[in-house]
Tab-separated table of C-alpha atoms and ligand atoms in Angstrom:
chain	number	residue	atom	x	y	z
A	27	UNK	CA	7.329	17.509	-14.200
A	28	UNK	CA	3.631	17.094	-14.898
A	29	UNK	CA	1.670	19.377	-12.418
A	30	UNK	CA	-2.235	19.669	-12.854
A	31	UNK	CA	-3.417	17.276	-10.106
A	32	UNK	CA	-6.832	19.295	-8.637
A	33	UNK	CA	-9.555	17.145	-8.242
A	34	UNK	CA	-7.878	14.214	-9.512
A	35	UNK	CA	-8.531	10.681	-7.736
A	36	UNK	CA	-6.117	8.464	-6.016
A	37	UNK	CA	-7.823	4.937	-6.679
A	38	UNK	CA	-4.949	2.907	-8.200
A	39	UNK	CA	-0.975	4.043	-9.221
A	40	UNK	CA	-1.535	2.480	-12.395
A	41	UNK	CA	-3.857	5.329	-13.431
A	42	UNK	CA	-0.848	7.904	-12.288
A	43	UNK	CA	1.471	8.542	-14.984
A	44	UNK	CA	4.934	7.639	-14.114
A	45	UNK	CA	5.684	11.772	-14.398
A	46	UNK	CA	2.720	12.142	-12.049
A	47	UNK	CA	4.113	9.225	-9.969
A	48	UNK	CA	7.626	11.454	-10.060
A	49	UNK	CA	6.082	14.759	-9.140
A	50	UNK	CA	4.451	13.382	-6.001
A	51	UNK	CA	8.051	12.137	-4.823
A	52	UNK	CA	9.098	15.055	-5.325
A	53	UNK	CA	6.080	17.165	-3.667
A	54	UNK	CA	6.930	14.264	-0.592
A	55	UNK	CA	10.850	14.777	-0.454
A	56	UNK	CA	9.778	18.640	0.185
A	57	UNK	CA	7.152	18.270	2.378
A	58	UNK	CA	9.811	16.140	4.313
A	59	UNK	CA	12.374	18.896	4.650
A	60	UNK	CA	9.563	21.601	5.576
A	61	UNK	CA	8.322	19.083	8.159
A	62	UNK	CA	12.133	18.393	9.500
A	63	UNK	CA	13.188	22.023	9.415
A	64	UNK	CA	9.642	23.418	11.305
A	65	UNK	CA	8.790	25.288	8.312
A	66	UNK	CA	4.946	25.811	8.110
A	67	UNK	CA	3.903	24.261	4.747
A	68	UNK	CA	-0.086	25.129	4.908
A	69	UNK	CA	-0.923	24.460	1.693
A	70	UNK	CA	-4.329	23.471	2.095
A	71	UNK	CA	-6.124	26.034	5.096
A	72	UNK	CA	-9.698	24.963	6.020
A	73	UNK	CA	-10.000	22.105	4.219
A	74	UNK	CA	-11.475	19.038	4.798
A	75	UNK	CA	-10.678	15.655	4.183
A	76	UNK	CA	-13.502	12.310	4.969
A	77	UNK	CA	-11.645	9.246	6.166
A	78	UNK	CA	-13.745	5.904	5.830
A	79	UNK	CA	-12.187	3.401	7.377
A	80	UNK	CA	-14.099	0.055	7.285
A	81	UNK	CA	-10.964	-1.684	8.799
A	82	UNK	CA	-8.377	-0.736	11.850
A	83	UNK	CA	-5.588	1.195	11.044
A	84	UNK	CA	-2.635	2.863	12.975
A	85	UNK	CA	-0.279	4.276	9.844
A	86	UNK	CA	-3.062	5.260	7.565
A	87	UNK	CA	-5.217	6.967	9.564
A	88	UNK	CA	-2.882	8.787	11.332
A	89	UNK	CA	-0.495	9.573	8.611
A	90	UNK	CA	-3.739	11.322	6.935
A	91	UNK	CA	-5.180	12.690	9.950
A	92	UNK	CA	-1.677	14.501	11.023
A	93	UNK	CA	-1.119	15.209	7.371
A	94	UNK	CA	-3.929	17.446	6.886
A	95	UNK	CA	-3.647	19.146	10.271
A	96	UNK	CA	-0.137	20.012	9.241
A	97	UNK	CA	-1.144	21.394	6.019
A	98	UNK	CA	-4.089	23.577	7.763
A	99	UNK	CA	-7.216	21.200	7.271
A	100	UNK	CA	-9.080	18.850	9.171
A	101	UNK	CA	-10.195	14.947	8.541
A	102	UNK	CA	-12.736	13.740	9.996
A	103	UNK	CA	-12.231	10.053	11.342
A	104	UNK	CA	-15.476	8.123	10.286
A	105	UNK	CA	-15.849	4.535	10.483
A	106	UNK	CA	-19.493	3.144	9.052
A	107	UNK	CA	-20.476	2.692	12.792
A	108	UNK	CA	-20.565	6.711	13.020
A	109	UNK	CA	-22.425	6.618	9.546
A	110	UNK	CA	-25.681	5.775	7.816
A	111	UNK	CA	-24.103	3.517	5.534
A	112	UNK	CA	-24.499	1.056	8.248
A	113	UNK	CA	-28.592	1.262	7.591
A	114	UNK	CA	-27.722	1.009	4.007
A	115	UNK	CA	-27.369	4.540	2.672
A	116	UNK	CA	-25.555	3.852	-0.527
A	117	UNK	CA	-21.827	4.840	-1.965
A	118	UNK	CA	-23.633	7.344	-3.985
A	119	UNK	CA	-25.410	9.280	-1.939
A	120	UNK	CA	-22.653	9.185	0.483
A	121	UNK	CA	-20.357	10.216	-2.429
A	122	UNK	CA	-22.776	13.111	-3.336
A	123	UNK	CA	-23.480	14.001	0.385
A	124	UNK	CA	-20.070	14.279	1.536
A	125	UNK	CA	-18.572	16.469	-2.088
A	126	UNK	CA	-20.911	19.412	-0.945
A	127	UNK	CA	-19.535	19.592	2.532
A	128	UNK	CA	-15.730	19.450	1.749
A	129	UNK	CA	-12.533	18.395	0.171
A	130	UNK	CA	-11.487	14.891	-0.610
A	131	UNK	CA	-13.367	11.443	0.346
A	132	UNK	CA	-10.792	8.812	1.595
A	133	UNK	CA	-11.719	5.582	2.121
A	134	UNK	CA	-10.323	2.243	3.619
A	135	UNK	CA	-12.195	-0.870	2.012
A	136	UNK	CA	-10.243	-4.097	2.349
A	137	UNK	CA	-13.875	-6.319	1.270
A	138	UNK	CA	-12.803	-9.232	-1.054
A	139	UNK	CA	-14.866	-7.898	-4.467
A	140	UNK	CA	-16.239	-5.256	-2.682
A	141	UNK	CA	-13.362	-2.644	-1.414
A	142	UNK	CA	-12.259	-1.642	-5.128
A	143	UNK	CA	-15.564	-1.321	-6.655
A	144	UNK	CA	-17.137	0.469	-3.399
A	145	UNK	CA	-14.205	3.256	-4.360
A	146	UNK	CA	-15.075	3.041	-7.979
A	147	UNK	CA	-18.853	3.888	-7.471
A	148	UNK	CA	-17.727	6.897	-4.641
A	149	UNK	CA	-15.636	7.892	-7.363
A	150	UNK	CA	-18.351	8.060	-9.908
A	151	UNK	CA	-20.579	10.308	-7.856
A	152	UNK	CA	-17.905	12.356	-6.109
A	153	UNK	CA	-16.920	15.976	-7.122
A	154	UNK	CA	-13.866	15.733	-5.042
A	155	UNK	CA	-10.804	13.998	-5.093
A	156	UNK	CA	-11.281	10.038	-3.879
A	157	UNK	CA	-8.033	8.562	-2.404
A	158	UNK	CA	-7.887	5.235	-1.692
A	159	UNK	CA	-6.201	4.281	2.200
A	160	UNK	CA	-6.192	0.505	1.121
A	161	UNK	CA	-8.951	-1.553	-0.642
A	162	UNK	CA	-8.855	-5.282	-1.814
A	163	UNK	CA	-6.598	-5.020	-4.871
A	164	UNK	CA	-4.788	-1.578	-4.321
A	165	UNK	CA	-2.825	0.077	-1.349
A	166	UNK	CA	-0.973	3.141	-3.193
A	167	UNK	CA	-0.129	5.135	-0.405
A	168	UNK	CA	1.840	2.815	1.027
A	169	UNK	CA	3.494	1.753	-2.730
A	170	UNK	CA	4.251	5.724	-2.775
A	171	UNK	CA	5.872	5.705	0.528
A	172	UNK	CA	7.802	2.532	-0.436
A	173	UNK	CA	9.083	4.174	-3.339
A	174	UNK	CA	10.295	7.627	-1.203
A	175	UNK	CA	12.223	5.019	1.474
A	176	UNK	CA	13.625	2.997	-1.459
A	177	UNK	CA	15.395	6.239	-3.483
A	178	UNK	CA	16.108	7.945	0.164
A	179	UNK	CA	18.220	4.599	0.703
A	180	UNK	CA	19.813	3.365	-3.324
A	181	UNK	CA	19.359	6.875	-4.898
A	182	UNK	CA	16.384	8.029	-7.134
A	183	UNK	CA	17.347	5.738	-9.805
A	184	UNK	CA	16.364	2.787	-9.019
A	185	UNK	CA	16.682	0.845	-12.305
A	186	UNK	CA	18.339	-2.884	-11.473
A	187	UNK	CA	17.939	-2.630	-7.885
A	188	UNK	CA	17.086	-6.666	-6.528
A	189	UNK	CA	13.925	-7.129	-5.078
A	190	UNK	CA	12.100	-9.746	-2.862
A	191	UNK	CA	8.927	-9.429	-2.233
A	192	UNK	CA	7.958	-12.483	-0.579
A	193	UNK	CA	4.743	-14.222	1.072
A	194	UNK	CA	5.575	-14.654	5.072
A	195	UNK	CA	3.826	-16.969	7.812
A	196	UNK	CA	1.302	-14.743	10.135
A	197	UNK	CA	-1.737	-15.869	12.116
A	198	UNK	CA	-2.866	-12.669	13.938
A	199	UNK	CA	-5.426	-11.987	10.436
A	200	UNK	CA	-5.131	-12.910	6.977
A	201	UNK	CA	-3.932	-9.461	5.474
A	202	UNK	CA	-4.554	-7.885	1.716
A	203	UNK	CA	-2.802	-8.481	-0.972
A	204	UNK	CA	-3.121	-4.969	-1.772
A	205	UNK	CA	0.750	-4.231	-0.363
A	206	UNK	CA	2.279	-7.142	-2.363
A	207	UNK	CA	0.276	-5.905	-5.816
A	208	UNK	CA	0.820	-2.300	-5.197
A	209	UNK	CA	4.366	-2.811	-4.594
A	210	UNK	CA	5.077	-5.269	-7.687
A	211	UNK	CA	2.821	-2.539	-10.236
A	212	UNK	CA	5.394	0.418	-9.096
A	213	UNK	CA	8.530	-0.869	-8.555
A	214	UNK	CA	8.554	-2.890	-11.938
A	215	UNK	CA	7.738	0.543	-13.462
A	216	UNK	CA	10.958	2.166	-11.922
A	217	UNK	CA	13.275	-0.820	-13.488
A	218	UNK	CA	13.263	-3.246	-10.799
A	219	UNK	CA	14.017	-6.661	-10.698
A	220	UNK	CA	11.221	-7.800	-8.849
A	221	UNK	CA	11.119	-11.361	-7.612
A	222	UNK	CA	8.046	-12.703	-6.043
A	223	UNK	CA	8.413	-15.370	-3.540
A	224	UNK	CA	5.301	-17.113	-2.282
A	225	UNK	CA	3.849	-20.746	-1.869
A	226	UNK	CA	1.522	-21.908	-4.605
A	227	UNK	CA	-1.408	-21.874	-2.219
A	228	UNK	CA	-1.052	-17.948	-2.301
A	229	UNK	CA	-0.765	-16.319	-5.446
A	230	UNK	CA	-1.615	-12.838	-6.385
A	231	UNK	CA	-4.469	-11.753	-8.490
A	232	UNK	CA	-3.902	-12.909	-12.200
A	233	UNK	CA	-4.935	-9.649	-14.011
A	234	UNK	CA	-2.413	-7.407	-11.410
A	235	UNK	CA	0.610	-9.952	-12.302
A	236	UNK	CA	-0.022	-9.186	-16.239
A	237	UNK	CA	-0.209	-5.457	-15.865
A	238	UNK	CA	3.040	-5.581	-14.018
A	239	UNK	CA	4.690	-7.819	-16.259
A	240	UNK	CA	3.511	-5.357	-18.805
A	241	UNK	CA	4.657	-2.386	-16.709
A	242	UNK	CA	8.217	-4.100	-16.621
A	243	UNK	CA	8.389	-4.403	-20.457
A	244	UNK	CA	10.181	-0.685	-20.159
A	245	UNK	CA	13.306	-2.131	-18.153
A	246	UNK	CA	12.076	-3.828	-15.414
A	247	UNK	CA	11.502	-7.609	-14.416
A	248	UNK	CA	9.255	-9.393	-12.575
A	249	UNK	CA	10.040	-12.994	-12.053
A	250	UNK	CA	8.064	-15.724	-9.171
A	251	UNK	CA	9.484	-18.804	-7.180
A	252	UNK	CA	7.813	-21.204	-4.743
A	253	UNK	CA	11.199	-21.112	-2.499
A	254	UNK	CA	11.668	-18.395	-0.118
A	255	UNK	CA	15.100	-18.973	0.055
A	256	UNK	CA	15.854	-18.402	-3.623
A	257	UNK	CA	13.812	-15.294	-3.436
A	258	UNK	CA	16.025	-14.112	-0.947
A	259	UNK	CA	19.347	-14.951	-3.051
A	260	UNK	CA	21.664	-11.397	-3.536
A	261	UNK	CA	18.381	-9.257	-2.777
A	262	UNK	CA	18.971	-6.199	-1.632
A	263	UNK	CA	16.096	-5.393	-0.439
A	264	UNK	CA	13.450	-8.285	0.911
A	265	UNK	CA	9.781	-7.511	1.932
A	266	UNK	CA	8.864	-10.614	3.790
A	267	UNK	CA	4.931	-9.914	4.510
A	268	UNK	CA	1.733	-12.148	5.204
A	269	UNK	CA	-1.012	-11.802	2.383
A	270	UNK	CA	-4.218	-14.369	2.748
A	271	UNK	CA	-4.886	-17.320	1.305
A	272	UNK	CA	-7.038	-15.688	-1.380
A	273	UNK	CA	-6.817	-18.754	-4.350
A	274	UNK	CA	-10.011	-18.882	-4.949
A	275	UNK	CA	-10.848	-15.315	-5.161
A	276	UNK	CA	-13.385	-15.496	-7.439
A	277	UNK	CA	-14.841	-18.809	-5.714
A	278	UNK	CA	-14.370	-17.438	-2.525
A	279	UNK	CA	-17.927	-18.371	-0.352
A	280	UNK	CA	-16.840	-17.995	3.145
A	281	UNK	CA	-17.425	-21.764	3.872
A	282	UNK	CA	-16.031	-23.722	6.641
A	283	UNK	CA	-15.000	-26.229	4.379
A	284	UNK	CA	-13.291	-23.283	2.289
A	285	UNK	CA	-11.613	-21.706	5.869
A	286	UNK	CA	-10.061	-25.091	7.074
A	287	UNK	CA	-8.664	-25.397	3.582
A	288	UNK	CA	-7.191	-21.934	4.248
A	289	UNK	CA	-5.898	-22.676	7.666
A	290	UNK	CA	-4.313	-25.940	6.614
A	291	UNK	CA	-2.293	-24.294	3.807
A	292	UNK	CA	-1.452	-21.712	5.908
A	293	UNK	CA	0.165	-23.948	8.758
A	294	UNK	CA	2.076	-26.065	5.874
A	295	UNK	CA	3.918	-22.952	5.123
A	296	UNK	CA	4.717	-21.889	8.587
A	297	UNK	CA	8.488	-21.681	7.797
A	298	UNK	CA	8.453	-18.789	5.899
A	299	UNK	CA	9.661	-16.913	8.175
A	300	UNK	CA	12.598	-13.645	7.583
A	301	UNK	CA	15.041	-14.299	9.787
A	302	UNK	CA	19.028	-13.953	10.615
A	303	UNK	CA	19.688	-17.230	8.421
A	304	UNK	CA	17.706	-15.993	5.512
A	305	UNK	CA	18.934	-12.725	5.862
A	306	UNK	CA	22.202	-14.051	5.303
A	307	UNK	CA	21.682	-15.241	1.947
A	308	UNK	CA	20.593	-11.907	0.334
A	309	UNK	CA	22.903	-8.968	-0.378
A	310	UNK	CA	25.117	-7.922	2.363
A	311	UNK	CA	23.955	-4.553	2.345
A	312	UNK	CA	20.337	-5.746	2.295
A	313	UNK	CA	17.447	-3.460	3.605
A	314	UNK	CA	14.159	-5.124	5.184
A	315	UNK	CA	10.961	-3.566	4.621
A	316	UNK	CA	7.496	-4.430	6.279
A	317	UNK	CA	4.523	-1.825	5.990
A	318	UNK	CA	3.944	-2.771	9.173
A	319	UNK	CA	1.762	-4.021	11.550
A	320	UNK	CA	4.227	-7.475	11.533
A	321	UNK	CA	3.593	-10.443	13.244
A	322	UNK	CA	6.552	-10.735	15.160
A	323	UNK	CA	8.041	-14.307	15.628
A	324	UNK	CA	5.600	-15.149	13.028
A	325	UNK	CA	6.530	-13.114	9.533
A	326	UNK	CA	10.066	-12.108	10.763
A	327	UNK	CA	12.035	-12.484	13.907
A	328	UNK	CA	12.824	-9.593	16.098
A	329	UNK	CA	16.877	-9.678	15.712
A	330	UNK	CA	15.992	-8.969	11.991
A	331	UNK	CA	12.902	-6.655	12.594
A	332	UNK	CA	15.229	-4.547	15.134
A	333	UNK	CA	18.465	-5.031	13.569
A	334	UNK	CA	20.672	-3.349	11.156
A	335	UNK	CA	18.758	-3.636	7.698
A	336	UNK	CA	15.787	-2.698	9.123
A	337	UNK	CA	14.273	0.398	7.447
A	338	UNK	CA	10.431	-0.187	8.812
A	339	UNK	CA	10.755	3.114	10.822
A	340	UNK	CA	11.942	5.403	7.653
A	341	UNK	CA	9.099	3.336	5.643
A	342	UNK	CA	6.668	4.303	8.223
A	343	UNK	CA	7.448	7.984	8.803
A	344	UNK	CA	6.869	8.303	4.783
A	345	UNK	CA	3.619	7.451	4.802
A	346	UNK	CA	3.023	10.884	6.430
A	347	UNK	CA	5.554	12.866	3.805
A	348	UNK	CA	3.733	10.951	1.044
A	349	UNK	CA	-0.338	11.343	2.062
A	350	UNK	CA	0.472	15.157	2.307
A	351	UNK	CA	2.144	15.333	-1.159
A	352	UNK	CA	-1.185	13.209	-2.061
A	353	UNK	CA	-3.452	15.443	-0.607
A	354	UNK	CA	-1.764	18.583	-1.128
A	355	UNK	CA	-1.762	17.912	-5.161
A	356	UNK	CA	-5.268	16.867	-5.357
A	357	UNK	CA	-7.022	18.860	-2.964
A	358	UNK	CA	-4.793	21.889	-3.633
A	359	UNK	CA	-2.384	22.557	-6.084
A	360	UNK	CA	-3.975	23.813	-9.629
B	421	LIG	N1	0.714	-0.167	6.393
B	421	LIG	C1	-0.533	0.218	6.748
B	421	LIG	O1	-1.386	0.528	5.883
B	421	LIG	O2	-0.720	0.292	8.085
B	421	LIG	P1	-2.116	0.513	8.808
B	421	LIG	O3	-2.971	-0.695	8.504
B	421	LIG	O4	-1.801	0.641	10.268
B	421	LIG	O5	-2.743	1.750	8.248
């Protein structure tokens, strides 16, 4: 079990050994029984922890926000309305600024070409821990927290187990494709057989899909279909979830031209939608996931969403578990 984690940042999984990846699991599966059994865990007294959240969150922000008051610190909630990065102060004096007043810099960044490398340059200034709450490539918390509801419901070995993660209609915002890539860099590094299901008009970012094809070269798979339905075929476990139209990426300019592009694809593939038929053709035993917020009657019908498989409540509660194991290793620990 690898165990030096002070000061280290949270930016990307990939940069977490899979030991490291282990011994937060196991830090989280702890925390969890401390938290169920009402035994104080405060691991990290007086504290402080700076939230940046350029984008609305519910999980995130309050997973971090009651994490830290359970293990004796504080966050404070900033958003860059409350802060003079809204005049322009930059990422490194902000970086500099807030190291000398406390603990750990977290930051939400979702910015096409701008979340990741906003993190990098806090990162390159900071003398505390950076941990990233979701930027335009990455969203490891919630990968983490996957992992924890994953080996809570198939067992910690998770080598084999049949994966969908698929691309799902949504219209109330175009979200990141920071779940889908978080999820396919981890789970293909824990021997899943990861199938990605999405329509050609959404793919995932090129350079993520060959470090988790290289990540599966050590057991897992990773394997992609246009067809929602085939993804679905004896998973057992589908993540049906809305990621935007990002194609371009690079090219991206914002244009009108560009965003009725965008809206047309995304109204050719309103079908893909999770629902009881679907559900049918996966795995009886199948589990649905959704980091949540979903677009009901849009990504997944409620009968599913509500029913049976459904594990969205476990997934969410573990994003609490995991951001204190997070934060307790690299604020704390040694
Ligand atoms: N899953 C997730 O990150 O949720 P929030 O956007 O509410 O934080």
């Amino acid at each position: 079990m690898q165990t030096i984690f002070r000061g280290r940042h949270f930016i990307s999984e990939q940069e977490w050994t899979r030991e490291e990846i282990d011994t937060a699991l196991e830090v989280s599966f702890d925390l969890k029984r401390r938290f169920a059994t009402g035994e104080p865990h405060r691991l990290l007294p007086d504290k402080t922890v700076f939230m940046m959240f350029f984008e609305q969150s519910t999980r995130t922000r309050n997973s971090m926000e009651a994490g830290i008051t359970q293990l004796g610190g504080h966050a404070h909630d900033l958003t860059p309305d409350k802060m003079q990065l809204s005049h322009g102060e930059s990422a490194k004096d902000t970086a500099i600024i807030l190291s000398r007043m406390g603990h750990a810099i977290a930051c939400r960044n979702c910015f096409y070409g701008i979340g990741n490398e906003y993190l990098r340059e806090l990162a390159r200034w900071s003398t505390v821990p950076i941990l990233n709450l979701q930027c335009d490539v990455y969203h490891p918390m919630q990968g983490l927290a996957d992992l924890m509801v994953m080996q809570e419901k198939f067992g910690r070995d998770l080598r084999g187990l049949k994966v969908c993660i698929s691309w799902a209609y949504a219209t109330s915002h175009a979200k990141p494709v920071s779940v889908p890539q978080s999820q396919i860099l981890l789970f293909t590094r824990y021997g899943m057989d990861v199938r990605v299901a999405a329509p050609k008009e959404f793919p995932l970012q090129q350079a993520i899909v060959e470090q988790a094809q290289q990540n599966a070269r050590h057991g897992g798979r990773l394997t992609f279909t246009d067809d929602m339905d085939a993804g679905f075929e004896g998973a057992q476990i589908v993540i049906p979830k809305n990621w935007g139209g990002f194609a371009w990426f690079d090219k991206w300019e914002d244009s009108e031209a560009q965003k009725k592009e965008m809206k047309a694809n995304l109204e050719k593939s309103k079908g893909w939608i999770c629902d009881a038929r679907r559900m049918k053709l996966a795995d009886k035993h199948v589990k649905y996931m959704h980091a949540l917020p979903a677009d009901r009657g849009k990504e997944v019908t409620d009968e599913v969403i509500d029913g049976p498989h459904s594990i969205v409540y476990d997934e969410a509660e573990n994003r609490l578990h995991t951001a204190k194991a997070v934060m307790a290793l690299t604020m704390g620990g040694r």
